[in-house]
């Protein structure tokens, strides 16, 4: 089976409806939904913000370290079925501390599952702390310090949530600090925002990968820059369809970018919300965008090469 790296997945976005109900029951939390069908009926999104509103509401069922561990372990088990052998997962610590969950509970639970991932699932992992760009940058710095204090190992930092109107440059200090501490850097850009948001993330934050980058296709100079500097885009085509960033999978720019030499990768983003895990995304692209076996093999290879795994591990996963 082809080995894949998943480089763009939000752990909270892997919270399946069944687990929402199970955790609500376990923790005695009332849900505003009559049943699973009532919840699922709300997964028809108009845009990024309408998704984020539901995403932040649903994650309130996550209370104990065991809840975070169960969430993470369920993702890893499902990802392995999709062929994932390396997972660099995003975690929105601020979304949990803001509702009173201590950082050591949230991060401790995630870490418990990640630490067992190699033995349990044959997946090597890394944890990327994603800052919420709709909140002030000072809060990102505070979250970063809290995360470091827990002692849970971090692979990197990233930037997500509401894009338009929240410039990447505001987060330059916390990204510089993380880089000085030896962490890797990524940022969401060009999802709803235009190509200028991608330029901003590259210039102001000096990130090593761009998450999404769909709108880069509108700027030839940017495409040349991404190709020349070999800056990967971690793209999420199913997410882009569900959040109306593109009208259909058939209209997604990932294949054109691949042909033009951009280091694109394919990912699931929030698989519990957007219709599937990595294997589902690849199947959709084969069916609707006409990806060939060779294209799929190239995307798998790109994913390993764009990961932050060691060179030895990359060689092992590519073999
Ligand atoms: N975009 C921005 N922030 C997010 C997303 C996304 O697709 N998913 C979870 N947080
Ligand atoms: Zn994302």
PDB file of C-alpha atoms and ligand atoms in Angstrom:
ATOM      1  CA  UNK A   1       0.000   0.000   0.000  1.00  0.00           C
ATOM      2  CA  UNK A   2       1.228   3.456  -0.861  1.00  0.00           C
ATOM      3  CA  UNK A   3       2.472   5.382   2.148  1.00  0.00           C
ATOM      4  CA  UNK A   4       1.030   8.855   2.691  1.00  0.00           C
ATOM      5  CA  UNK A   5       1.813  11.736   5.007  1.00  0.00           C
ATOM      6  CA  UNK A   6      -1.150  13.788   6.155  1.00  0.00           C
ATOM      7  CA  UNK A   7       0.047  17.339   6.750  1.00  0.00           C
ATOM      8  CA  UNK A   8      -3.189  19.290   7.086  1.00  0.00           C
ATOM      9  CA  UNK A   9      -5.705  17.868   9.510  1.00  0.00           C
ATOM     10  CA  UNK A  10      -7.259  19.620  12.524  1.00  0.00           C
ATOM     11  CA  UNK A  11      -7.730  17.093  15.341  1.00  0.00           C
ATOM     12  CA  UNK A  12     -10.941  18.838  16.396  1.00  0.00           C
ATOM     13  CA  UNK A  13     -12.144  18.459  12.818  1.00  0.00           C
ATOM     14  CA  UNK A  14     -11.953  14.670  13.176  1.00  0.00           C
ATOM     15  CA  UNK A  15     -14.662  14.758  15.872  1.00  0.00           C
ATOM     16  CA  UNK A  16     -17.325  12.514  14.341  1.00  0.00           C
ATOM     17  CA  UNK A  17     -21.029  13.050  15.150  1.00  0.00           C
ATOM     18  CA  UNK A  18     -21.196   9.697  17.000  1.00  0.00           C
ATOM     19  CA  UNK A  19     -18.268  10.712  19.217  1.00  0.00           C
ATOM     20  CA  UNK A  20     -19.890  14.110  19.885  1.00  0.00           C
ATOM     21  CA  UNK A  21     -22.953  12.301  21.263  1.00  0.00           C
ATOM     22  CA  UNK A  22     -20.874   9.739  23.193  1.00  0.00           C
ATOM     23  CA  UNK A  23     -18.700  12.399  24.860  1.00  0.00           C
ATOM     24  CA  UNK A  24     -21.703  14.618  25.636  1.00  0.00           C
ATOM     25  CA  UNK A  25     -23.286  11.683  27.425  1.00  0.00           C
ATOM     26  CA  UNK A  26     -20.053  10.704  29.224  1.00  0.00           C
ATOM     27  CA  UNK A  27     -19.527  14.283  30.430  1.00  0.00           C
ATOM     28  CA  UNK A  28     -23.153  15.171  31.147  1.00  0.00           C
ATOM     29  CA  UNK A  29     -23.160  18.012  28.616  1.00  0.00           C
ATOM     30  CA  UNK A  30     -26.507  18.952  27.053  1.00  0.00           C
ATOM     31  CA  UNK A  31     -26.398  19.131  23.250  1.00  0.00           C
ATOM     32  CA  UNK A  32     -28.510  21.563  21.214  1.00  0.00           C
ATOM     33  CA  UNK A  33     -29.331  18.736  18.745  1.00  0.00           C
ATOM     34  CA  UNK A  34     -32.304  16.355  18.936  1.00  0.00           C
ATOM     35  CA  UNK A  35     -30.352  13.458  17.424  1.00  0.00           C
ATOM     36  CA  UNK A  36     -27.576  12.536  14.962  1.00  0.00           C
ATOM     37  CA  UNK A  37     -29.710  13.434  11.947  1.00  0.00           C
ATOM     38  CA  UNK A  38     -30.480  16.843  13.409  1.00  0.00           C
ATOM     39  CA  UNK A  39     -26.749  17.430  13.901  1.00  0.00           C
ATOM     40  CA  UNK A  40     -25.846  16.139  10.424  1.00  0.00           C
ATOM     41  CA  UNK A  41     -28.444  18.448   8.858  1.00  0.00           C
ATOM     42  CA  UNK A  42     -26.256  21.366   9.993  1.00  0.00           C
ATOM     43  CA  UNK A  43     -23.232  20.224   7.935  1.00  0.00           C
ATOM     44  CA  UNK A  44     -24.344  22.236   4.922  1.00  0.00           C
ATOM     45  CA  UNK A  45     -21.957  25.195   5.045  1.00  0.00           C
ATOM     46  CA  UNK A  46     -22.179  28.552   3.285  1.00  0.00           C
ATOM     47  CA  UNK A  47     -18.550  29.525   3.891  1.00  0.00           C
ATOM     48  CA  UNK A  48     -15.594  29.119   6.276  1.00  0.00           C
ATOM     49  CA  UNK A  49     -17.207  31.064   9.124  1.00  0.00           C
ATOM     50  CA  UNK A  50     -20.425  29.027   9.131  1.00  0.00           C
ATOM     51  CA  UNK A  51     -18.297  25.881   9.476  1.00  0.00           C
ATOM     52  CA  UNK A  52     -16.097  27.395  12.203  1.00  0.00           C
ATOM     53  CA  UNK A  53     -19.172  28.309  14.272  1.00  0.00           C
ATOM     54  CA  UNK A  54     -20.307  24.663  14.374  1.00  0.00           C
ATOM     55  CA  UNK A  55     -16.739  23.372  14.819  1.00  0.00           C
ATOM     56  CA  UNK A  56     -16.177  25.521  17.942  1.00  0.00           C
ATOM     57  CA  UNK A  57     -19.609  24.621  19.344  1.00  0.00           C
ATOM     58  CA  UNK A  58     -19.134  20.878  18.924  1.00  0.00           C
ATOM     59  CA  UNK A  59     -15.680  20.726  20.468  1.00  0.00           C
ATOM     60  CA  UNK A  60     -17.183  21.758  23.829  1.00  0.00           C
ATOM     61  CA  UNK A  61     -17.873  18.059  24.484  1.00  0.00           C
ATOM     62  CA  UNK A  62     -14.084  17.585  24.832  1.00  0.00           C
ATOM     63  CA  UNK A  63     -13.468  17.892  28.578  1.00  0.00           C
ATOM     64  CA  UNK A  64     -11.014  15.344  29.997  1.00  0.00           C
ATOM     65  CA  UNK A  65      -7.560  14.211  28.915  1.00  0.00           C
ATOM     66  CA  UNK A  66      -9.161  10.877  28.001  1.00  0.00           C
ATOM     67  CA  UNK A  67     -11.578  12.669  25.655  1.00  0.00           C
ATOM     68  CA  UNK A  68      -8.675  14.284  23.804  1.00  0.00           C
ATOM     69  CA  UNK A  69      -6.829  10.961  23.704  1.00  0.00           C
ATOM     70  CA  UNK A  70      -9.907   9.136  22.365  1.00  0.00           C
ATOM     71  CA  UNK A  71     -10.414  11.785  19.675  1.00  0.00           C
ATOM     72  CA  UNK A  72      -6.785  11.550  18.575  1.00  0.00           C
ATOM     73  CA  UNK A  73      -6.712   7.759  18.633  1.00  0.00           C
ATOM     74  CA  UNK A  74      -9.899   7.495  16.550  1.00  0.00           C
ATOM     75  CA  UNK A  75      -8.333   9.753  13.909  1.00  0.00           C
ATOM     76  CA  UNK A  76      -5.104   7.737  13.850  1.00  0.00           C
ATOM     77  CA  UNK A  77      -6.950   4.428  13.456  1.00  0.00           C
ATOM     78  CA  UNK A  78      -9.002   5.787  10.536  1.00  0.00           C
ATOM     79  CA  UNK A  79      -6.017   7.543   8.933  1.00  0.00           C
ATOM     80  CA  UNK A  80      -4.028   4.292   8.953  1.00  0.00           C
ATOM     81  CA  UNK A  81      -6.803   2.631   6.942  1.00  0.00           C
ATOM     82  CA  UNK A  82      -6.325   5.420   4.396  1.00  0.00           C
ATOM     83  CA  UNK A  83      -2.613   4.606   4.125  1.00  0.00           C
ATOM     84  CA  UNK A  84      -1.314   7.387   6.357  1.00  0.00           C
ATOM     85  CA  UNK A  85       2.086   6.505   7.861  1.00  0.00           C
ATOM     86  CA  UNK A  86       3.055  10.008   8.983  1.00  0.00           C
ATOM     87  CA  UNK A  87       0.611  12.547  10.470  1.00  0.00           C
ATOM     88  CA  UNK A  88       1.471  16.140  11.375  1.00  0.00           C
ATOM     89  CA  UNK A  89      -1.699  17.182  13.175  1.00  0.00           C
ATOM     90  CA  UNK A  90      -3.058  20.630  14.041  1.00  0.00           C
ATOM     91  CA  UNK A  91      -4.458  21.412  17.459  1.00  0.00           C
ATOM     92  CA  UNK A  92      -6.316  24.594  18.485  1.00  0.00           C
ATOM     93  CA  UNK A  93      -5.233  24.871  22.132  1.00  0.00           C
ATOM     94  CA  UNK A  94      -6.821  28.327  22.495  1.00  0.00           C
ATOM     95  CA  UNK A  95     -10.263  26.954  21.649  1.00  0.00           C
ATOM     96  CA  UNK A  96     -10.013  24.736  24.736  1.00  0.00           C
ATOM     97  CA  UNK A  97      -8.286  27.012  27.254  1.00  0.00           C
ATOM     98  CA  UNK A  98     -10.831  29.747  26.415  1.00  0.00           C
ATOM     99  CA  UNK A  99     -13.577  27.501  27.851  1.00  0.00           C
ATOM    100  CA  UNK A 100     -11.625  26.583  30.969  1.00  0.00           C
ATOM    101  CA  UNK A 101      -9.817  23.386  29.963  1.00  0.00           C
ATOM    102  CA  UNK A 102      -6.279  23.461  31.413  1.00  0.00           C
ATOM    103  CA  UNK A 103      -3.540  23.259  28.750  1.00  0.00           C
ATOM    104  CA  UNK A 104      -2.007  20.169  30.365  1.00  0.00           C
ATOM    105  CA  UNK A 105      -5.359  18.345  30.137  1.00  0.00           C
ATOM    106  CA  UNK A 106      -5.923  19.148  26.457  1.00  0.00           C
ATOM    107  CA  UNK A 107      -2.344  18.709  25.280  1.00  0.00           C
ATOM    108  CA  UNK A 108      -1.688  15.841  27.695  1.00  0.00           C
ATOM    109  CA  UNK A 109      -4.559  13.820  26.244  1.00  0.00           C
ATOM    110  CA  UNK A 110      -3.493  14.452  22.657  1.00  0.00           C
ATOM    111  CA  UNK A 111       0.095  13.576  23.520  1.00  0.00           C
ATOM    112  CA  UNK A 112      -0.939  10.319  25.205  1.00  0.00           C
ATOM    113  CA  UNK A 113      -2.433   9.105  21.916  1.00  0.00           C
ATOM    114  CA  UNK A 114       0.336  10.505  19.700  1.00  0.00           C
ATOM    115  CA  UNK A 115       3.035   8.908  21.857  1.00  0.00           C
ATOM    116  CA  UNK A 116       1.407   5.490  21.305  1.00  0.00           C
ATOM    117  CA  UNK A 117       0.712   6.030  17.584  1.00  0.00           C
ATOM    118  CA  UNK A 118       3.820   4.342  16.215  1.00  0.00           C
ATOM    119  CA  UNK A 119       3.246   1.184  18.286  1.00  0.00           C
ATOM    120  CA  UNK A 120      -0.562   1.167  17.991  1.00  0.00           C
ATOM    121  CA  UNK A 121      -1.038   2.221  14.383  1.00  0.00           C
ATOM    122  CA  UNK A 122       2.344   2.320  12.661  1.00  0.00           C
ATOM    123  CA  UNK A 123       2.057   6.102  12.226  1.00  0.00           C
ATOM    124  CA  UNK A 124       4.811   8.542  13.108  1.00  0.00           C
ATOM    125  CA  UNK A 125       3.411  11.822  14.328  1.00  0.00           C
ATOM    126  CA  UNK A 126       4.112  15.463  15.047  1.00  0.00           C
ATOM    127  CA  UNK A 127       1.976  18.042  16.812  1.00  0.00           C
ATOM    128  CA  UNK A 128       1.516  21.519  15.334  1.00  0.00           C
ATOM    129  CA  UNK A 129       0.023  24.159  17.607  1.00  0.00           C
ATOM    130  CA  UNK A 130      -2.303  26.304  15.477  1.00  0.00           C
ATOM    131  CA  UNK A 131      -3.016  29.858  16.582  1.00  0.00           C
ATOM    132  CA  UNK A 132      -6.501  31.287  16.042  1.00  0.00           C
ATOM    133  CA  UNK A 133      -6.103  34.343  13.851  1.00  0.00           C
ATOM    134  CA  UNK A 134      -9.471  35.861  14.823  1.00  0.00           C
ATOM    135  CA  UNK A 135      -8.046  36.386  18.341  1.00  0.00           C
ATOM    136  CA  UNK A 136      -5.381  38.981  19.267  1.00  0.00           C
ATOM    137  CA  UNK A 137      -1.755  38.006  18.591  1.00  0.00           C
ATOM    138  CA  UNK A 138      -0.936  38.500  22.282  1.00  0.00           C
ATOM    139  CA  UNK A 139      -3.213  35.564  23.048  1.00  0.00           C
ATOM    140  CA  UNK A 140      -1.323  33.422  20.547  1.00  0.00           C
ATOM    141  CA  UNK A 141       1.922  34.203  22.380  1.00  0.00           C
ATOM    142  CA  UNK A 142       0.297  33.355  25.726  1.00  0.00           C
ATOM    143  CA  UNK A 143      -0.981  30.047  24.310  1.00  0.00           C
ATOM    144  CA  UNK A 144       2.463  29.265  22.929  1.00  0.00           C
ATOM    145  CA  UNK A 145       4.069  29.844  26.357  1.00  0.00           C
ATOM    146  CA  UNK A 146       1.390  27.720  28.055  1.00  0.00           C
ATOM    147  CA  UNK A 147       1.945  24.912  25.563  1.00  0.00           C
ATOM    148  CA  UNK A 148       5.720  24.970  26.042  1.00  0.00           C
ATOM    149  CA  UNK A 149       5.238  24.888  29.829  1.00  0.00           C
ATOM    150  CA  UNK A 150       3.269  21.636  29.628  1.00  0.00           C
ATOM    151  CA  UNK A 151       6.407  19.910  28.349  1.00  0.00           C
ATOM    152  CA  UNK A 152       4.421  18.194  25.576  1.00  0.00           C
ATOM    153  CA  UNK A 153       6.733  17.997  22.540  1.00  0.00           C
ATOM    154  CA  UNK A 154       5.741  20.285  19.667  1.00  0.00           C
ATOM    155  CA  UNK A 155       6.786  19.861  16.049  1.00  0.00           C
ATOM    156  CA  UNK A 156       5.655  23.285  14.896  1.00  0.00           C
ATOM    157  CA  UNK A 157       3.264  26.178  14.929  1.00  0.00           C
ATOM    158  CA  UNK A 158       0.573  27.184  12.464  1.00  0.00           C
ATOM    159  CA  UNK A 159      -2.181  29.725  11.914  1.00  0.00           C
ATOM    160  CA  UNK A 160      -5.852  29.014  11.212  1.00  0.00           C
ATOM    161  CA  UNK A 161      -9.464  30.128  11.749  1.00  0.00           C
ATOM    162  CA  UNK A 162     -11.049  33.216  10.133  1.00  0.00           C
ATOM    163  CA  UNK A 163      -8.676  34.424   7.412  1.00  0.00           C
ATOM    164  CA  UNK A 164     -10.107  37.559   5.820  1.00  0.00           C
ATOM    165  CA  UNK A 165      -9.406  40.700   7.830  1.00  0.00           C
ATOM    166  CA  UNK A 166      -6.821  39.029  10.072  1.00  0.00           C
ATOM    167  CA  UNK A 167      -3.357  39.684   8.607  1.00  0.00           C
ATOM    168  CA  UNK A 168      -0.627  37.117   9.139  1.00  0.00           C
ATOM    169  CA  UNK A 169       1.859  39.891   9.965  1.00  0.00           C
ATOM    170  CA  UNK A 170       0.226  40.394  13.371  1.00  0.00           C
ATOM    171  CA  UNK A 171       1.577  36.991  14.372  1.00  0.00           C
ATOM    172  CA  UNK A 172       5.204  37.621  13.346  1.00  0.00           C
ATOM    173  CA  UNK A 173       6.508  37.730  16.938  1.00  0.00           C
ATOM    174  CA  UNK A 174       5.137  34.368  18.017  1.00  0.00           C
ATOM    175  CA  UNK A 175       6.331  32.731  14.803  1.00  0.00           C
ATOM    176  CA  UNK A 176       9.832  34.206  15.309  1.00  0.00           C
ATOM    177  CA  UNK A 177       9.876  32.931  18.870  1.00  0.00           C
ATOM    178  CA  UNK A 178       8.801  29.430  17.809  1.00  0.00           C
ATOM    179  CA  UNK A 179      11.409  29.364  15.045  1.00  0.00           C
ATOM    180  CA  UNK A 180      14.103  30.486  17.515  1.00  0.00           C
ATOM    181  CA  UNK A 181      12.995  27.586  19.743  1.00  0.00           C
ATOM    182  CA  UNK A 182      13.603  25.164  16.869  1.00  0.00           C
ATOM    183  CA  UNK A 183      10.003  24.622  15.768  1.00  0.00           C
ATOM    184  CA  UNK A 184       8.762  24.288  12.190  1.00  0.00           C
ATOM    185  CA  UNK A 185       6.296  26.805  10.747  1.00  0.00           C
ATOM    186  CA  UNK A 186       3.187  26.630   8.550  1.00  0.00           C
ATOM    187  CA  UNK A 187       0.151  28.882   8.020  1.00  0.00           C
ATOM    188  CA  UNK A 188      -3.283  28.734   6.423  1.00  0.00           C
ATOM    189  CA  UNK A 189      -3.402  31.245   3.570  1.00  0.00           C
ATOM    190  CA  UNK A 190      -5.248  31.711   0.306  1.00  0.00           C
ATOM    191  CA  UNK A 191      -8.242  29.647   1.397  1.00  0.00           C
ATOM    192  CA  UNK A 192     -10.878  32.421   1.333  1.00  0.00           C
ATOM    193  CA  UNK A 193      -8.269  35.176   1.121  1.00  0.00           C
ATOM    194  CA  UNK A 194      -6.723  36.057  -2.249  1.00  0.00           C
ATOM    195  CA  UNK A 195      -3.132  35.444  -3.358  1.00  0.00           C
ATOM    196  CA  UNK A 196      -1.917  38.463  -1.340  1.00  0.00           C
ATOM    197  CA  UNK A 197      -2.628  36.458   1.822  1.00  0.00           C
ATOM    198  CA  UNK A 198      -0.193  33.799   0.636  1.00  0.00           C
ATOM    199  CA  UNK A 199       2.487  36.414  -0.077  1.00  0.00           C
ATOM    200  CA  UNK A 200       1.863  37.880   3.404  1.00  0.00           C
ATOM    201  CA  UNK A 201       2.258  34.521   5.150  1.00  0.00           C
ATOM    202  CA  UNK A 202       5.514  33.884   3.273  1.00  0.00           C
ATOM    203  CA  UNK A 203       6.958  37.365   3.803  1.00  0.00           C
ATOM    204  CA  UNK A 204       5.738  38.195   7.315  1.00  0.00           C
ATOM    205  CA  UNK A 205       5.946  34.725   8.904  1.00  0.00           C
ATOM    206  CA  UNK A 206       8.550  33.061   6.649  1.00  0.00           C
ATOM    207  CA  UNK A 207       6.570  29.811   6.845  1.00  0.00           C
ATOM    208  CA  UNK A 208       7.890  26.579   5.334  1.00  0.00           C
ATOM    209  CA  UNK A 209       4.536  25.356   4.000  1.00  0.00           C
ATOM    210  CA  UNK A 210       1.257  27.022   3.056  1.00  0.00           C
ATOM    211  CA  UNK A 211      -1.985  25.332   4.134  1.00  0.00           C
ATOM    212  CA  UNK A 212      -4.577  25.548   1.312  1.00  0.00           C
ATOM    213  CA  UNK A 213      -3.134  28.198  -1.059  1.00  0.00           C
ATOM    214  CA  UNK A 214      -6.022  27.666  -3.490  1.00  0.00           C
ATOM    215  CA  UNK A 215      -6.017  31.305  -4.617  1.00  0.00           C
ATOM    216  CA  UNK A 216      -2.322  31.202  -5.512  1.00  0.00           C
ATOM    217  CA  UNK A 217      -3.530  29.979  -8.916  1.00  0.00           C
ATOM    218  CA  UNK A 218      -4.629  33.567  -9.654  1.00  0.00           C
ATOM    219  CA  UNK A 219      -1.065  34.950  -9.447  1.00  0.00           C
ATOM    220  CA  UNK A 220       1.516  33.653 -11.947  1.00  0.00           C
ATOM    221  CA  UNK A 221       4.395  35.316 -10.109  1.00  0.00           C
ATOM    222  CA  UNK A 222       3.352  33.541  -6.921  1.00  0.00           C
ATOM    223  CA  UNK A 223       3.140  30.193  -8.723  1.00  0.00           C
ATOM    224  CA  UNK A 224       6.672  30.764 -10.077  1.00  0.00           C
ATOM    225  CA  UNK A 225       7.841  31.625  -6.560  1.00  0.00           C
ATOM    226  CA  UNK A 226       6.257  28.492  -5.037  1.00  0.00           C
ATOM    227  CA  UNK A 227       7.819  26.315  -7.744  1.00  0.00           C
ATOM    228  CA  UNK A 228      11.231  28.011  -7.549  1.00  0.00           C
ATOM    229  CA  UNK A 229      11.459  27.880  -3.773  1.00  0.00           C
ATOM    230  CA  UNK A 230       9.795  24.441  -3.577  1.00  0.00           C
ATOM    231  CA  UNK A 231       7.256  25.689  -1.025  1.00  0.00           C
ATOM    232  CA  UNK A 232       4.603  22.992  -0.509  1.00  0.00           C
ATOM    233  CA  UNK A 233       0.869  23.688  -0.510  1.00  0.00           C
ATOM    234  CA  UNK A 234      -1.117  21.331   1.725  1.00  0.00           C
ATOM    235  CA  UNK A 235      -4.385  21.343  -0.221  1.00  0.00           C
ATOM    236  CA  UNK A 236      -7.769  20.035   0.941  1.00  0.00           C
ATOM    237  CA  UNK A 237     -10.077  19.718  -2.077  1.00  0.00           C
ATOM    238  CA  UNK A 238     -13.120  18.254  -0.287  1.00  0.00           C
ATOM    239  CA  UNK A 239     -12.936  21.025   2.304  1.00  0.00           C
ATOM    240  CA  UNK A 240     -12.758  23.633  -0.453  1.00  0.00           C
ATOM    241  CA  UNK A 241     -15.903  22.252  -2.090  1.00  0.00           C
ATOM    242  CA  UNK A 242     -17.828  22.063   1.205  1.00  0.00           C
ATOM    243  CA  UNK A 243     -16.834  25.623   2.200  1.00  0.00           C
ATOM    244  CA  UNK A 244     -17.557  26.935  -1.314  1.00  0.00           C
ATOM    245  CA  UNK A 245     -13.983  28.025  -1.983  1.00  0.00           C
ATOM    246  CA  UNK A 246     -14.334  26.168  -5.319  1.00  0.00           C
ATOM    247  CA  UNK A 247     -17.622  25.163  -7.001  1.00  0.00           C
ATOM    248  CA  UNK A 248     -16.725  21.460  -7.440  1.00  0.00           C
ATOM    249  CA  UNK A 249     -13.851  18.962  -7.296  1.00  0.00           C
ATOM    250  CA  UNK A 250     -13.727  19.173 -11.084  1.00  0.00           C
ATOM    251  CA  UNK A 251     -12.920  22.890 -10.759  1.00  0.00           C
ATOM    252  CA  UNK A 252     -10.171  22.464  -8.149  1.00  0.00           C
ATOM    253  CA  UNK A 253      -6.757  23.851  -9.185  1.00  0.00           C
ATOM    254  CA  UNK A 254      -4.707  21.035  -7.568  1.00  0.00           C
ATOM    255  CA  UNK A 255      -4.117  19.151 -10.825  1.00  0.00           C
ATOM    256  CA  UNK A 256      -3.142  22.261 -12.784  1.00  0.00           C
ATOM    257  CA  UNK A 257      -0.741  23.193  -9.999  1.00  0.00           C
ATOM    258  CA  UNK A 258       0.742  19.675 -10.005  1.00  0.00           C
ATOM    259  CA  UNK A 259       1.298  19.932 -13.774  1.00  0.00           C
ATOM    260  CA  UNK A 260       2.920  23.362 -13.350  1.00  0.00           C
ATOM    261  CA  UNK A 261       5.413  21.921 -10.866  1.00  0.00           C
ATOM    262  CA  UNK A 262       3.997  23.247  -7.593  1.00  0.00           C
ATOM    263  CA  UNK A 263       4.749  20.928  -4.674  1.00  0.00           C
ATOM    264  CA  UNK A 264       1.089  20.218  -3.856  1.00  0.00           C
ATOM    265  CA  UNK A 265      -0.128  17.636  -1.353  1.00  0.00           C
ATOM    266  CA  UNK A 266      -3.617  16.319  -0.661  1.00  0.00           C
ATOM    267  CA  UNK A 267      -5.195  16.288   2.807  1.00  0.00           C
ATOM    268  CA  UNK A 268      -8.521  15.989   4.628  1.00  0.00           C
ATOM    269  CA  UNK A 269      -8.573  19.206   6.776  1.00  0.00           C
ATOM    270  CA  UNK A 270     -11.675  18.433   8.915  1.00  0.00           C
ATOM    271  CA  UNK A 271     -12.697  14.967   7.736  1.00  0.00           C
ATOM    272  CA  UNK A 272     -15.655  14.563  10.114  1.00  0.00           C
ATOM    273  CA  UNK A 273     -17.210  17.702   8.601  1.00  0.00           C
ATOM    274  CA  UNK A 274     -16.249  17.629   4.927  1.00  0.00           C
ATOM    275  CA  UNK A 275     -17.179  14.169   3.716  1.00  0.00           C
ATOM    276  CA  UNK A 276     -14.171  12.046   4.281  1.00  0.00           C
ATOM    277  CA  UNK A 277     -10.644  11.011   5.133  1.00  0.00           C
ATOM    278  CA  UNK A 278      -7.599  11.022   2.883  1.00  0.00           C
ATOM    279  CA  UNK A 279      -8.656   7.925   0.915  1.00  0.00           C
ATOM    280  CA  UNK A 280     -12.070   9.505   0.262  1.00  0.00           C
ATOM    281  CA  UNK A 281     -10.424  12.709  -0.969  1.00  0.00           C
ATOM    282  CA  UNK A 282      -8.169  10.786  -3.352  1.00  0.00           C
ATOM    283  CA  UNK A 283     -11.119   8.716  -4.632  1.00  0.00           C
ATOM    284  CA  UNK A 284     -13.083  11.919  -5.276  1.00  0.00           C
ATOM    285  CA  UNK A 285     -10.196  13.466  -7.203  1.00  0.00           C
ATOM    286  CA  UNK A 286      -9.791  10.336  -9.336  1.00  0.00           C
ATOM    287  CA  UNK A 287     -13.503  10.290 -10.147  1.00  0.00           C
ATOM    288  CA  UNK A 288     -14.162  13.987 -10.689  1.00  0.00           C
ATOM    289  CA  UNK A 289     -10.842  15.585 -11.626  1.00  0.00           C
ATOM    290  CA  UNK A 290      -9.477  12.603 -13.572  1.00  0.00           C
ATOM    291  CA  UNK A 291      -6.344  12.024 -11.528  1.00  0.00           C
ATOM    292  CA  UNK A 292      -4.323   9.124 -12.933  1.00  0.00           C
ATOM    293  CA  UNK A 293      -2.414   6.468 -10.994  1.00  0.00           C
ATOM    294  CA  UNK A 294       0.769   8.417 -11.782  1.00  0.00           C
ATOM    295  CA  UNK A 295      -0.765  11.654 -10.397  1.00  0.00           C
ATOM    296  CA  UNK A 296      -1.825   9.867  -7.221  1.00  0.00           C
ATOM    297  CA  UNK A 297       1.641   8.322  -6.824  1.00  0.00           C
ATOM    298  CA  UNK A 298       3.191  11.783  -7.253  1.00  0.00           C
ATOM    299  CA  UNK A 299       0.853  13.273  -4.627  1.00  0.00           C
ATOM    300  CA  UNK A 300       1.756  10.486  -2.178  1.00  0.00           C
ATOM    301  CA  UNK A 301       5.458  11.060  -2.811  1.00  0.00           C
ATOM    302  CA  UNK A 302       5.013  14.835  -2.465  1.00  0.00           C
ATOM    303  CA  UNK A 303       3.318  14.323   0.898  1.00  0.00           C
ATOM    304  CA  UNK A 304       6.267  12.405   2.321  1.00  0.00           C
ATOM    305  CA  UNK A 305       8.804  14.874   0.882  1.00  0.00           C
ATOM    306  CA  UNK A 306       6.877  17.902   2.228  1.00  0.00           C
ATOM    307  CA  UNK A 307       6.663  16.414   5.711  1.00  0.00           C
ATOM    308  CA  UNK A 308       8.951  17.440   8.555  1.00  0.00           C
ATOM    309  CA  UNK A 309      10.051  13.830   9.113  1.00  0.00           C
ATOM    310  CA  UNK A 310      13.810  13.157   9.227  1.00  0.00           C
ATOM    311  CA  UNK A 311      15.542  12.367   5.940  1.00  0.00           C
ATOM    312  CA  UNK A 312      15.999   8.765   7.119  1.00  0.00           C
ATOM    313  CA  UNK A 313      12.287   8.411   7.816  1.00  0.00           C
ATOM    314  CA  UNK A 314      11.336   9.978   4.491  1.00  0.00           C
ATOM    315  CA  UNK A 315      13.585   7.476   2.692  1.00  0.00           C
ATOM    316  CA  UNK A 316      11.984   4.610   4.606  1.00  0.00           C
ATOM    317  CA  UNK A 317       8.447   5.797   3.797  1.00  0.00           C
ATOM    318  CA  UNK A 318       9.286   6.298   0.123  1.00  0.00           C
ATOM    319  CA  UNK A 319      10.858   2.843  -0.236  1.00  0.00           C
TER     320      UNK A 319
HETATM  321  N1  LIG B   1      -9.627  26.986   7.655  1.00  0.00           N
HETATM  322  C1  LIG B   1      -9.281  27.754   8.677  1.00  0.00           C
HETATM  323  N2  LIG B   1      -9.315  27.340   9.917  1.00  0.00           N
HETATM  324  C2  LIG B   1      -9.727  26.096  10.188  1.00  0.00           C
HETATM  325  C3  LIG B   1     -10.102  25.263   9.171  1.00  0.00           C
HETATM  326  C4  LIG B   1     -10.044  25.716   7.831  1.00  0.00           C
HETATM  327  O1  LIG B   1     -10.363  25.036   6.831  1.00  0.00           O
HETATM  328  N3  LIG B   1     -10.455  24.091   9.762  1.00  0.00           N
HETATM  329  C5  LIG B   1     -10.286  24.234  11.092  1.00  0.00           C
HETATM  330  N4  LIG B   1      -9.846  25.455  11.362  1.00  0.00           N
HETATM  331 ZN1  LIG B   2      -7.247  23.693   7.737  1.00  0.00          ZN
END
